[in-house]
Structures are given as structure tokens and as C-alpha cells.
PDB file of C-alpha atoms in Angstrom:
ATOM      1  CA  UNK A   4      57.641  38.384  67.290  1.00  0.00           C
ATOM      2  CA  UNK A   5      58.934  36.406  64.577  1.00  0.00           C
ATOM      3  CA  UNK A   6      62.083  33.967  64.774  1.00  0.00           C
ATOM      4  CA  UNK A   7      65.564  35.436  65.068  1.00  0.00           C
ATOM      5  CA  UNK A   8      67.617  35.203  62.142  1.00  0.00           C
ATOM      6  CA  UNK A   9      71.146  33.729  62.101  1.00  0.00           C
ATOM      7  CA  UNK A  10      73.984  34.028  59.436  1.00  0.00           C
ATOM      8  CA  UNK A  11      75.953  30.839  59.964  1.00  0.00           C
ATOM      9  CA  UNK A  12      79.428  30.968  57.962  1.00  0.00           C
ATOM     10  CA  UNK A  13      81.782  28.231  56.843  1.00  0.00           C
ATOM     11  CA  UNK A  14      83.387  27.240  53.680  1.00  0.00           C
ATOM     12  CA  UNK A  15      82.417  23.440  53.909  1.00  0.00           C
ATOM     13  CA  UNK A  16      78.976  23.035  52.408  1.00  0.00           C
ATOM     14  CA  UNK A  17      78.315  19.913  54.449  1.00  0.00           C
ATOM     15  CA  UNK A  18      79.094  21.569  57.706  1.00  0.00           C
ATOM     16  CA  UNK A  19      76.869  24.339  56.461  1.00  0.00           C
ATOM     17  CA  UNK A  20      74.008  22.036  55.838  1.00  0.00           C
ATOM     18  CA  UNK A  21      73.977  19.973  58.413  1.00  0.00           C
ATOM     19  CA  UNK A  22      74.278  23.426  60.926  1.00  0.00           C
ATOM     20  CA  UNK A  23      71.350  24.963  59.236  1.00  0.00           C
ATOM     21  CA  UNK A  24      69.233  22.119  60.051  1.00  0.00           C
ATOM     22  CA  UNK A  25      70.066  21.706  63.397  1.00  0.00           C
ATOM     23  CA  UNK A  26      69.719  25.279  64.123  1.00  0.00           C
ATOM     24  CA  UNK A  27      66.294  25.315  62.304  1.00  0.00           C
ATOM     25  CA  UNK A  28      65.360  22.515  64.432  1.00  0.00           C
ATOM     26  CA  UNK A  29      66.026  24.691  67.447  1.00  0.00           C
ATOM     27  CA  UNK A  30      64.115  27.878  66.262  1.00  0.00           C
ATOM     28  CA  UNK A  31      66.127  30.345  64.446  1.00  0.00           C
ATOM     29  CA  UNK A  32      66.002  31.399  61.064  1.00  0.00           C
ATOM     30  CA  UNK A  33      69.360  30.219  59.302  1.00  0.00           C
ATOM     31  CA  UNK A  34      71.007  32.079  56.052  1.00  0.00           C
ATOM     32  CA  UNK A  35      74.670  30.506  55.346  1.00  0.00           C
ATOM     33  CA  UNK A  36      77.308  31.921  53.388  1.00  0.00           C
ATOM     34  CA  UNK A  37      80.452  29.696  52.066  1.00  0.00           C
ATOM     35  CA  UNK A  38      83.258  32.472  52.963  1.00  0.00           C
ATOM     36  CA  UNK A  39      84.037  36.007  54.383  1.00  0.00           C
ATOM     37  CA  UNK A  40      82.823  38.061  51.144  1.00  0.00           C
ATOM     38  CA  UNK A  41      79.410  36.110  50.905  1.00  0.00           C
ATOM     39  CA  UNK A  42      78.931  37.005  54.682  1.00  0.00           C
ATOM     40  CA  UNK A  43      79.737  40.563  54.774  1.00  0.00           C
ATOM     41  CA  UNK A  44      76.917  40.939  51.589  1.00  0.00           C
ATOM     42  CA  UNK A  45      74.680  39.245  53.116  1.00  0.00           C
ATOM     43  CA  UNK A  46      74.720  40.440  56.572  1.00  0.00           C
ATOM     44  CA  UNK A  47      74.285  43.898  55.168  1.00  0.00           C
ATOM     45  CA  UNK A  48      71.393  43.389  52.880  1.00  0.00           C
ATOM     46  CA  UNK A  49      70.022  40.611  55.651  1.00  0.00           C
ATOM     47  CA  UNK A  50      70.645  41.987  59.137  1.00  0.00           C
ATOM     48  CA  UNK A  51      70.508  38.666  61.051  1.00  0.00           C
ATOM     49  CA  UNK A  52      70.194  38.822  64.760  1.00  0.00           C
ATOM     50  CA  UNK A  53      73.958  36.987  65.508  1.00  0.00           C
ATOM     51  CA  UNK A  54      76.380  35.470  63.266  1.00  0.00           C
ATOM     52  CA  UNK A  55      78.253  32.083  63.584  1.00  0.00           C
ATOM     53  CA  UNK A  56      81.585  32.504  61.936  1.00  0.00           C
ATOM     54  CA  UNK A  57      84.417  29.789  60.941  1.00  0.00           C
ATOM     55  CA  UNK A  58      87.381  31.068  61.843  1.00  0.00           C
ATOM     56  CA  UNK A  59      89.406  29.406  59.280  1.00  0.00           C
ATOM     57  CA  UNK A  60      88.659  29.740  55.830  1.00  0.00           C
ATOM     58  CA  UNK A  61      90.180  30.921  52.324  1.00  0.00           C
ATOM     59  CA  UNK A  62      90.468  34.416  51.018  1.00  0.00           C
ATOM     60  CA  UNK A  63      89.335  36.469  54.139  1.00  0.00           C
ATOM     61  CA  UNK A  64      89.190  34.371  57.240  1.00  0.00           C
ATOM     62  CA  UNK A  65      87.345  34.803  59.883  1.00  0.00           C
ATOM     63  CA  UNK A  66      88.895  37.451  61.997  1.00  0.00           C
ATOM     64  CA  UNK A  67      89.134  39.841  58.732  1.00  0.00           C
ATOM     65  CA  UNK A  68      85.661  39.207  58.294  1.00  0.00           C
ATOM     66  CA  UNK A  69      84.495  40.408  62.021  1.00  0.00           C
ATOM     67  CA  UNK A  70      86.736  43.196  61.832  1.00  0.00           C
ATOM     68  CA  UNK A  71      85.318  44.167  58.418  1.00  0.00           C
ATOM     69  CA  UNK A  72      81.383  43.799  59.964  1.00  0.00           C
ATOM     70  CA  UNK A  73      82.549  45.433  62.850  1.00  0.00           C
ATOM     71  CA  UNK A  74      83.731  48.537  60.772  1.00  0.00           C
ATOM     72  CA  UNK A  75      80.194  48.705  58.680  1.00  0.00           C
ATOM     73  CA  UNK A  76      77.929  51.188  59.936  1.00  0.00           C
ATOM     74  CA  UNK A  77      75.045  48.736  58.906  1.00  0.00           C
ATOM     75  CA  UNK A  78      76.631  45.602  60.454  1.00  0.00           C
ATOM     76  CA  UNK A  79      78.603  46.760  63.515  1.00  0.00           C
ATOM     77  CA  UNK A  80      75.882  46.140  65.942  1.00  0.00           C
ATOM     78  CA  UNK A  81      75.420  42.578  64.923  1.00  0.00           C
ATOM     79  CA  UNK A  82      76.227  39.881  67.448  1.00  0.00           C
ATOM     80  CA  UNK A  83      79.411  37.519  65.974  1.00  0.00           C
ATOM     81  CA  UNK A  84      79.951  34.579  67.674  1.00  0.00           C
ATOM     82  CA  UNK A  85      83.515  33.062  65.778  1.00  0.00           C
ATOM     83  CA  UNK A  86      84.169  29.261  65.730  1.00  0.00           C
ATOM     84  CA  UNK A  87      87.537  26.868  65.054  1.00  0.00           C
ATOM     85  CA  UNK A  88      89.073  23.815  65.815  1.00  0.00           C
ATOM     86  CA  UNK A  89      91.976  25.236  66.698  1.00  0.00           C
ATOM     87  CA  UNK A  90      93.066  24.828  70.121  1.00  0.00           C
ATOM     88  CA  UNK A  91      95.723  28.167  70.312  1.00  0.00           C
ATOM     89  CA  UNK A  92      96.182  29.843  73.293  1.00  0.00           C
ATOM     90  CA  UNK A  93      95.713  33.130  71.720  1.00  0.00           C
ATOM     91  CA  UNK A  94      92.611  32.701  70.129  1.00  0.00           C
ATOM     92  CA  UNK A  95      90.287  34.509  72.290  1.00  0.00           C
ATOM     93  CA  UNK A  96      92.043  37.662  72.669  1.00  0.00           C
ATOM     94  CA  UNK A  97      92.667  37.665  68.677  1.00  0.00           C
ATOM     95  CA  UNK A  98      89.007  37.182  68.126  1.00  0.00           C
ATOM     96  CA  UNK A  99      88.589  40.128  71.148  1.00  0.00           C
ATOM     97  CA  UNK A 100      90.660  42.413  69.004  1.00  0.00           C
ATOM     98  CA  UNK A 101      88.441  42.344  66.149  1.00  0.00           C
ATOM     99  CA  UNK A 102      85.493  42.293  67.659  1.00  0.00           C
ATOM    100  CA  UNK A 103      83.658  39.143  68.159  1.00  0.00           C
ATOM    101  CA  UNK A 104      81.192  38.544  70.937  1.00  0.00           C
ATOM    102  CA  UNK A 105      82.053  34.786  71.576  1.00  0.00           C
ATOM    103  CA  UNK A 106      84.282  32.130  70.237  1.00  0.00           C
ATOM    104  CA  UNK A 107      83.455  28.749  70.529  1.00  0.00           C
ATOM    105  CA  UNK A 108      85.519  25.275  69.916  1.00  0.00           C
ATOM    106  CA  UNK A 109      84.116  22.862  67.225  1.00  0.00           C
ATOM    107  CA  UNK A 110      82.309  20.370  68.148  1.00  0.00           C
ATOM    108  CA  UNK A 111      79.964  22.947  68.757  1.00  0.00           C
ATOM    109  CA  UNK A 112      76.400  22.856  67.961  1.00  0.00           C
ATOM    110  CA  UNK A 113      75.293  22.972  71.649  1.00  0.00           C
ATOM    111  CA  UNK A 114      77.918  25.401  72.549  1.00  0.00           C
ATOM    112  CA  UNK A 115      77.303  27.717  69.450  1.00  0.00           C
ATOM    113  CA  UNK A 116      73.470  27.376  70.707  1.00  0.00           C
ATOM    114  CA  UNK A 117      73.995  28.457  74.426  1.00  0.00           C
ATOM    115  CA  UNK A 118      76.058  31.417  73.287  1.00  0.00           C
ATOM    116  CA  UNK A 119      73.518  32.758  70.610  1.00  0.00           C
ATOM    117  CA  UNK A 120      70.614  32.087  73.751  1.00  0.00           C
ATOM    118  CA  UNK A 121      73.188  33.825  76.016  1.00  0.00           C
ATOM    119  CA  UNK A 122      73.299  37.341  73.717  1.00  0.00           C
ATOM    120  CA  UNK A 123      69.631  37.549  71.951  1.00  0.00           C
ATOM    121  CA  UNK A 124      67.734  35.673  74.938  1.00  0.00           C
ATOM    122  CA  UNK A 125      65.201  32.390  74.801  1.00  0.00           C
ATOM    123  CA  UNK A 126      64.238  31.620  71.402  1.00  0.00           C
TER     124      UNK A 126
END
């Protein structure tokens, strides 16, 4: 069985980077995309096995972008995992609503990693 791919999503090319590395390092295939529209073209010609999301980000943020995967016959049974900074209260059940699997608070490589383990199993 080969590695499990991940689509890891955020508009700031050095967070982007430095994730893809670290997630490398841990065993998964990484793709990235810098915003919403790169993501949903990618996960649809890709099909990774989860997708780390940035909640906020220009254009289409991040909740626009898991409802839009979420309504793609190719892309609705992909694993998203959303991530922010931001500490508001109703974060989760706005990220429930359009469909995400997970959200996790930045700093969050080791939470991000748990939660992909958690859904597609030891890596």
C-alpha cells in the first residue's frame, strides 16, 4: 500500500512549505494549494486521502471551499480537516454545517497529525 496523500491548503506559501515538509517527514504524500479554487481543482483531478484546510483566506475561504468539495460528486467523500487561529466560539458548528470532519487550532502540526491518524488510520 502506498503512502496516503494529503492536500494541505493555505494562502501563505511559507506556512505551506514548511507544513509539507513536516508532514512528509511523518509519511504522507503532501500536494498544497495557495487558496479555495486551487484546492477544489486539485482535489478533483488528485483525490487525496484528507485535506488540511485554512480557514481564513481570500476569495473563497475555507468554509465555502468544504461546502463546495462536499457538494462534488468526485470530492464529497474526502476527509477535510479545517484549521484557524481564530479562537470563536462558533467555529466548530460553522465548520459542522459545511461539512468538515475536524477543525483544529493553529499551532497545529501535531494536532492536524493526530486528526488525519484519527480518520485514515496509522500511517
Amino acid at each position: 500500500m502506498g503512502k496516503k496523500k494529503l492536500l494541505f491548503v493555505d494562502d501563505e506559501p511559507v506556512v505551506a512549505r514548511l507544513m509539507k515538509t513536516r508532514l512528509e517527514s511523518r509519511g504522507l504524500e503532501v500536494d498544497t494549494a495557495g487558496n479555495g479554487y486551487e484546492a477544489l481543482q486539485k482535489a478533483k483531478e488528485g483525490r487525496p486521502d484528507v485535506i488540511l484546510l485554512d480557514v481564513i483566506m481570500p476569495g473563497m475561504d475555507g468554509f465555502e471551499t468544504c461546502r463546495q468539495l462536499k457538494a462534488m460528486q468526485e470530492t464529497l467523500h474526502i476527509p477535510v480537516i479545517l484549521f484557524t487561529a481564530s479562537q470563536e466560539t462558533h467555529l466548530d458548528e460553522t465548520a459542522r454545517k459545511a461539512g468538515a470532519d475536524r477543525v483544529v487550532q493553529k499551532p497545529f502540526v501535531d494536532q492536524a497529525y493526530q486528526a488525519i491518524v484519527e480518520i485514515l488510520g496509522p500511517l
